mmCIF file of C-alpha atoms in Angstrom:
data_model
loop_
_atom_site.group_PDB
_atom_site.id
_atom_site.type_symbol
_atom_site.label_atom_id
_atom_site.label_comp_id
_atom_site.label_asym_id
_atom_site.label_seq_id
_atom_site.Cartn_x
_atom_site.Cartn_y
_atom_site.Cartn_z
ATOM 1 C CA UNK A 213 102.242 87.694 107.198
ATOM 2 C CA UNK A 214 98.612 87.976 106.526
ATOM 3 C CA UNK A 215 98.105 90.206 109.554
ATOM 4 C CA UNK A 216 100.714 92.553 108.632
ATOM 5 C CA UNK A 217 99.058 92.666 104.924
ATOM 6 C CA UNK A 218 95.888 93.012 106.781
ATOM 7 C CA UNK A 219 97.262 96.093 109.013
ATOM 8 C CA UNK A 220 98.493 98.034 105.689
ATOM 9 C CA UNK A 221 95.175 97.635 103.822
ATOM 10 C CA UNK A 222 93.211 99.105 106.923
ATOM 11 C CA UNK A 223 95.892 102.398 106.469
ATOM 12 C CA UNK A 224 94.916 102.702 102.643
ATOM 13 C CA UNK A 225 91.031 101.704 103.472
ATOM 14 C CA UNK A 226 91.629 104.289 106.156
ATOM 15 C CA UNK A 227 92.243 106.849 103.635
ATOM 16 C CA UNK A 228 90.045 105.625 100.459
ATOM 17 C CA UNK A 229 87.075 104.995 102.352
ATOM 18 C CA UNK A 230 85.859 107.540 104.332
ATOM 19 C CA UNK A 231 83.730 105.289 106.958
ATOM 20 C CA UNK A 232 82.356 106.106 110.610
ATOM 21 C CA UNK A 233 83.924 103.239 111.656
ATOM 22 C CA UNK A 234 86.845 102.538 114.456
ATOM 23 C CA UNK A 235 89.794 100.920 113.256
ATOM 24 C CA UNK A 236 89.053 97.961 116.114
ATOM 25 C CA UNK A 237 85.833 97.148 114.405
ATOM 26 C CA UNK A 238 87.454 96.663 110.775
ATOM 27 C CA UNK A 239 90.486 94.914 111.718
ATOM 28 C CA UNK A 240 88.993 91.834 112.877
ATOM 29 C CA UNK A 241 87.084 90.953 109.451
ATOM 30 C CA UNK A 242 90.633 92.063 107.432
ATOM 31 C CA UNK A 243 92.223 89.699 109.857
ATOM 32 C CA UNK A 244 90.244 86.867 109.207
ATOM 33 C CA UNK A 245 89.777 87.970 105.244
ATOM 34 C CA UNK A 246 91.520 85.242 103.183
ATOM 35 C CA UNK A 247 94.947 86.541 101.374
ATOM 36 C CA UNK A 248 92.750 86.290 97.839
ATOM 37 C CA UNK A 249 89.908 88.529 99.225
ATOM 38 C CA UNK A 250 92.928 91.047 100.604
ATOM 39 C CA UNK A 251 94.701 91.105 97.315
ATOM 40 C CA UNK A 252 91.551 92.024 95.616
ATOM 41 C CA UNK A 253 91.033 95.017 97.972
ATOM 42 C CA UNK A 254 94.661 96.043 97.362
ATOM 43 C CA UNK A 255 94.030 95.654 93.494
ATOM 44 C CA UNK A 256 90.861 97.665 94.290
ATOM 45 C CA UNK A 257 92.894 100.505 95.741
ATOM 46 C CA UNK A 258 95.472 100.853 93.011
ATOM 47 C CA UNK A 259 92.942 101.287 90.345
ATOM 48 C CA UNK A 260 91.402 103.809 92.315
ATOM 49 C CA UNK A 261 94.504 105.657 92.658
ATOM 50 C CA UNK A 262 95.464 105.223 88.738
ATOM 51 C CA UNK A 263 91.495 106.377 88.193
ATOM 52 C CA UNK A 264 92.665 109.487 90.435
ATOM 53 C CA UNK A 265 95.908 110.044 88.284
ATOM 54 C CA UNK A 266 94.636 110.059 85.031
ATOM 55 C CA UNK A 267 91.921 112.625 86.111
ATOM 56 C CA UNK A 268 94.436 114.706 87.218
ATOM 57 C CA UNK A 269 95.830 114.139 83.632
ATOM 58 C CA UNK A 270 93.444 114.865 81.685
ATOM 59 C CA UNK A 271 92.160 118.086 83.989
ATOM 60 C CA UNK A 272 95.435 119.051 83.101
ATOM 61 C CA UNK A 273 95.679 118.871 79.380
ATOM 62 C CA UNK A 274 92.204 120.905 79.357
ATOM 63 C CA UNK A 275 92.847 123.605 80.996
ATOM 64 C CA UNK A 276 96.001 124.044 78.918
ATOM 65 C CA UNK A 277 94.120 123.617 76.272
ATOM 66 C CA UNK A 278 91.539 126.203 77.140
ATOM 67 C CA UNK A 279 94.002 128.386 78.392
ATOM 68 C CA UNK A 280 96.306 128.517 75.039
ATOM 69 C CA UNK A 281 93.123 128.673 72.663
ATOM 70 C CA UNK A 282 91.177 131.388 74.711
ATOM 71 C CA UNK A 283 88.492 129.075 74.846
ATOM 72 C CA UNK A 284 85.685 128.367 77.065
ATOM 73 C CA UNK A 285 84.105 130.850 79.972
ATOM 74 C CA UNK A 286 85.978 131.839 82.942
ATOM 75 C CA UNK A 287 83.318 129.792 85.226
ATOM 76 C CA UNK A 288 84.324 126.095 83.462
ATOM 77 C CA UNK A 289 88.248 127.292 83.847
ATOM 78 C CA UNK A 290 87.595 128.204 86.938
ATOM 79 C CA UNK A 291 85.777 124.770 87.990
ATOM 80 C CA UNK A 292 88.387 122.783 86.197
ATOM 81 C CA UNK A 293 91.128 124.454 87.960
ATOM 82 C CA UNK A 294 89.161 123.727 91.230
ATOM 83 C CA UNK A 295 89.190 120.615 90.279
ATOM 84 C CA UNK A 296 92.550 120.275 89.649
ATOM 85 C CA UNK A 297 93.810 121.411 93.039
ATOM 86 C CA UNK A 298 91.287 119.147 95.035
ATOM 87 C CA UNK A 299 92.232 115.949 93.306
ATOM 88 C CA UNK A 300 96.170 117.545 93.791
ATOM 89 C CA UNK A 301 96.066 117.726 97.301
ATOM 90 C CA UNK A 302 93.686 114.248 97.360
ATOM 91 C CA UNK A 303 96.158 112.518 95.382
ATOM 92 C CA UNK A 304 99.053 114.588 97.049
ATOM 93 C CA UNK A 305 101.041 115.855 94.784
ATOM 94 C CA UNK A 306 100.552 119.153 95.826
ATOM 95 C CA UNK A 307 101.112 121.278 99.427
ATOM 96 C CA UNK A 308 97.967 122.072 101.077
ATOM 97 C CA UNK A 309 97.277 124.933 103.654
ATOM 98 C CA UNK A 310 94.273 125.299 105.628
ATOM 99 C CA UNK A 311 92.899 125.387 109.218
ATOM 100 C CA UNK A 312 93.201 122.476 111.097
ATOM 101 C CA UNK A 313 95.218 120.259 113.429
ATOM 102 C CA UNK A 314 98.917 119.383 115.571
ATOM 103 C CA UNK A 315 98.652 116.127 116.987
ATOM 104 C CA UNK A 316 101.711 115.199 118.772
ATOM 105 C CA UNK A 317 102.250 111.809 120.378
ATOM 106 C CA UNK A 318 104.714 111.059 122.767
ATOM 107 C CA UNK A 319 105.981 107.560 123.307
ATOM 108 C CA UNK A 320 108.397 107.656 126.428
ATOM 109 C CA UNK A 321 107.475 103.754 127.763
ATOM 110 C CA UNK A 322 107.958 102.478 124.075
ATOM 111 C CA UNK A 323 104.194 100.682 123.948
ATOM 112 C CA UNK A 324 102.998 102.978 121.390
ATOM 113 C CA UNK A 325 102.689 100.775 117.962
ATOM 114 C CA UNK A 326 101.571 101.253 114.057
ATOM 115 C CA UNK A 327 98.427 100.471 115.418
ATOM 116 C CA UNK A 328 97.934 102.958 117.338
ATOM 117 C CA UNK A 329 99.085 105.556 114.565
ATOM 118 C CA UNK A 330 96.929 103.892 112.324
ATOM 119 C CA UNK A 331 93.837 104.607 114.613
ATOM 120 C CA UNK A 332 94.560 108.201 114.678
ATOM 121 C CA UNK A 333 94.652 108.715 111.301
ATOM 122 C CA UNK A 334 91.671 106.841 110.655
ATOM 123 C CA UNK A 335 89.787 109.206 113.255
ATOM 124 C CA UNK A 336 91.068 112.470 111.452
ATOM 125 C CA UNK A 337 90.026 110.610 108.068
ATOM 126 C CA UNK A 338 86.436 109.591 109.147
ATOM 127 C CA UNK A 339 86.371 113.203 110.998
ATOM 128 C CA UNK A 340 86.988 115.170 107.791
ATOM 129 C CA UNK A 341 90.979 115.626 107.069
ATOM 130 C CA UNK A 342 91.476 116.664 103.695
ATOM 131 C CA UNK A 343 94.995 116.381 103.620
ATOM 132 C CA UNK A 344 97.520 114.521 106.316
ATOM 133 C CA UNK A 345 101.277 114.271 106.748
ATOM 134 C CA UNK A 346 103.419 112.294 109.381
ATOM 135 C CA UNK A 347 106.745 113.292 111.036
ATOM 136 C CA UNK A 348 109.056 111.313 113.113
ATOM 137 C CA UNK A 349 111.656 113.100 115.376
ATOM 138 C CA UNK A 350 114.023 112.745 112.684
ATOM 139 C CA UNK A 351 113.855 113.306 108.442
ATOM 140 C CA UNK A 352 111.317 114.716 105.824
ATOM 141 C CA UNK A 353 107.494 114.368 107.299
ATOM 142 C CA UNK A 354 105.651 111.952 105.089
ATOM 143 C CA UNK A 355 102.694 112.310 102.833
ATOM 144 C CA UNK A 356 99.581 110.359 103.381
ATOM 145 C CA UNK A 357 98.201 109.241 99.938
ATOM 146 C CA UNK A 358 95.643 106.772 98.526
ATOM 147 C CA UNK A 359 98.070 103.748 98.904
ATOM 148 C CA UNK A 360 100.061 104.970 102.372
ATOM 149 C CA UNK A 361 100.830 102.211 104.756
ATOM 150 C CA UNK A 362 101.755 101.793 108.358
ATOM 151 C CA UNK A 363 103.479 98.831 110.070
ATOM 152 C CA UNK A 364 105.920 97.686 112.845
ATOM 153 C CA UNK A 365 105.409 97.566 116.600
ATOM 154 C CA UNK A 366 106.310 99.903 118.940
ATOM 155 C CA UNK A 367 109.742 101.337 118.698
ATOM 156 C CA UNK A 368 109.883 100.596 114.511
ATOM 157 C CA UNK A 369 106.831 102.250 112.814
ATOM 158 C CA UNK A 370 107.573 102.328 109.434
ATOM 159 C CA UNK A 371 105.199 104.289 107.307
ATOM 160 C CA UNK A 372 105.620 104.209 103.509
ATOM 161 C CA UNK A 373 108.487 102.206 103.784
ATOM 162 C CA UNK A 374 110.498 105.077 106.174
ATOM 163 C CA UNK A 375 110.997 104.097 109.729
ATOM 164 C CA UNK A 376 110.023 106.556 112.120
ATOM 165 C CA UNK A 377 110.525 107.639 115.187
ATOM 166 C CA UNK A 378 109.026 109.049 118.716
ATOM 167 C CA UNK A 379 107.474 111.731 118.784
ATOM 168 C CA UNK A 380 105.224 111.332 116.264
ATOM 169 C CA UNK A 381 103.049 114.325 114.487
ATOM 170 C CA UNK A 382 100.574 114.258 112.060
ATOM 171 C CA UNK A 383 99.394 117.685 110.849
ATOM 172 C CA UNK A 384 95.657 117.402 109.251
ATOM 173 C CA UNK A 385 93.704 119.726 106.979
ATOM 174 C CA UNK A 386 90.144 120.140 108.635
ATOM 175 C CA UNK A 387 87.903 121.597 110.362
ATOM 176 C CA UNK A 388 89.736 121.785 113.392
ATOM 177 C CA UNK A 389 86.995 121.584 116.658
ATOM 178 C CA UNK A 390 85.625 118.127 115.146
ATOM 179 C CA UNK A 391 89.238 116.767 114.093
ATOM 180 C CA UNK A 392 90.111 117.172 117.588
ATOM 181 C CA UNK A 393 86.703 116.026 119.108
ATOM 182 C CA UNK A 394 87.322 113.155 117.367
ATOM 183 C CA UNK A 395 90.675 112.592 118.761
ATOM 184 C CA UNK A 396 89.595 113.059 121.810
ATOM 185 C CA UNK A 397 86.386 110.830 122.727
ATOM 186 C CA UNK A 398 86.325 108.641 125.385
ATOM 187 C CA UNK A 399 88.165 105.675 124.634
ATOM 188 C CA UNK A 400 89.387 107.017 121.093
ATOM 189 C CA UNK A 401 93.392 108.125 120.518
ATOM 190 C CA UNK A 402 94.108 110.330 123.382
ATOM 191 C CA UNK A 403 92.953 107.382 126.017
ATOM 192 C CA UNK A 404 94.329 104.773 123.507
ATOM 193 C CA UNK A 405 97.692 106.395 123.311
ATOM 194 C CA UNK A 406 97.608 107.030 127.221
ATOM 195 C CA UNK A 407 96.696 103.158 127.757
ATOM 196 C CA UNK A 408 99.768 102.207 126.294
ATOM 197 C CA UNK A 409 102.206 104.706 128.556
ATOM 198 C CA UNK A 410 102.246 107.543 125.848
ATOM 199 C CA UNK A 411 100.579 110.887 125.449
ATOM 200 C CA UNK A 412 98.644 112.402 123.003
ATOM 201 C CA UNK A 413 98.230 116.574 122.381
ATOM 202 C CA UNK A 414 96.024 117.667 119.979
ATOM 203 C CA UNK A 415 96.800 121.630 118.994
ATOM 204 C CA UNK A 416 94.243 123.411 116.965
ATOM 205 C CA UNK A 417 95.237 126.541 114.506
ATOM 206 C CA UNK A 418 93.395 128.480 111.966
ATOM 207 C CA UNK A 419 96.174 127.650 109.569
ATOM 208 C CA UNK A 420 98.328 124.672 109.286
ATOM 209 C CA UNK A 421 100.828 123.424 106.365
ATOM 210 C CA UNK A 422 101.191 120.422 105.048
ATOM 211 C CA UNK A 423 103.739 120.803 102.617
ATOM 212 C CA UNK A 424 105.130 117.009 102.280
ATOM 213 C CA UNK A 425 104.064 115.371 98.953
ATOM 214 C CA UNK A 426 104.233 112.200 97.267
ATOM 215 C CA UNK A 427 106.057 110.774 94.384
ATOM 216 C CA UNK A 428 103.776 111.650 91.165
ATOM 217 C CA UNK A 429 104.670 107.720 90.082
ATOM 218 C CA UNK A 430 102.926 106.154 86.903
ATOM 219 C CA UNK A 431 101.272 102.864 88.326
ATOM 220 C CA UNK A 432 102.934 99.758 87.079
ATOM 221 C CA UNK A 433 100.246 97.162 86.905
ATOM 222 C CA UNK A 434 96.663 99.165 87.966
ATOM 223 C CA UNK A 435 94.885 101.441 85.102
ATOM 224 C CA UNK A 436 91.535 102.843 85.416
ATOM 225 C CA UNK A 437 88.679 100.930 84.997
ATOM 226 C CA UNK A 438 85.340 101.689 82.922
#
């Protein structure tokens, strides 16, 4: 139990946490964390996302505000409403559309598990992705957000509580020479994914879509702190 707990924090640390780090190197001290020290990075990561939702809030009910009342200078609507979009498509709740990456993995020998999907998004994460989805062969593509998980072995990823299946794609906003450099490393995803009898193509395009989004949910429990 506590090393499946410990496998979905790393995918929301993954996304929270922008680190240089490999996924390897993290998921030994989150193994061996004890389940009160994981809780409190879980509780961590909800009030970070609440923190992100009531900005959005508020951003909101400003530049309404200044809209309706003619107030303010174009430059502070403008930098509210730029605002606005980046904690959108942070948070998102909102498609995004950008240069950046295809990265389709193939899993023909079923040996390709949620931790190996969970390493490539960490890579695109720590290499710059602004914005990530994640498709299975069949259904809707999923958003990554601040509280995304990924579990299950090979043969019955489940991201976000959807089981998916082979092949796998995750489309990422970025720049898209070092999103795929980072892929593609020695010994990063492309070798990982080939280790385990899969393969791994990373496309490149001066304009990708990621058009899933998230459920714009109130948080239960987590509110921002001060």
């Amino acid at each position: 139990m506590y090393g499946l707990l410990a496998v979905l924090l790393m995918g929301v640390l993954g996304f929270v946490l922008v680190v240089q780090v490999r996924v390897n190197d993290s998921g030994d001290s989150l193994d061996a964390a004890r389940p009160a020290d994981l809780l409190v990075v879980l509780d961590n990561v909800g009030r970070r996302e609440a923190a992100l939702r009531e900005e959005i809030s508020a951003l909101e009910e400003a530049l309404s505000s200044l809209q309706q009342n003619g107030g303010g200078s174009g430059a502070a609507l403008s930098e509210a409403k730029e605002r606005l979009d980046a904690l959108s498509i942070q948070v998102g709740t909102v498609p995004a559309v950008g240069p950046g990456v295809v990265v389709t993995i193939t899993d023909p020998r079923t040996g390709v598990g949620s931790e190996v999907l969970l390493d490539a998004l960490q890579e695109l994460r720590a290499a710059g992705a602004e914005a990530v989805s994640i498709a299975g062969a069949e259904g809707d593509p999923v958003r990554i957000g601040v509280d995304s998980w990924i579990a299950g072995g090979a043969g019955s990823v489940v991201v976000d509580g959807r089981q998916i299946s082979t092949p796998y794609e995750y489309i990422a906003i970025g720049d898209p020479a070092t999103l795929a450099a980072a892929l593609d490393i020695p010994g990063g995803v492309v070798d990982t994914v080939a280790r385990n009898g899969g393969e791994c193509s990373v496309s490149r395009s001066d304009q990708v879509t990621v058009s899933a989004l998230r459920d714009p949910r109130i948080p239960q429990y987590s509110q921002p702190g001060n």
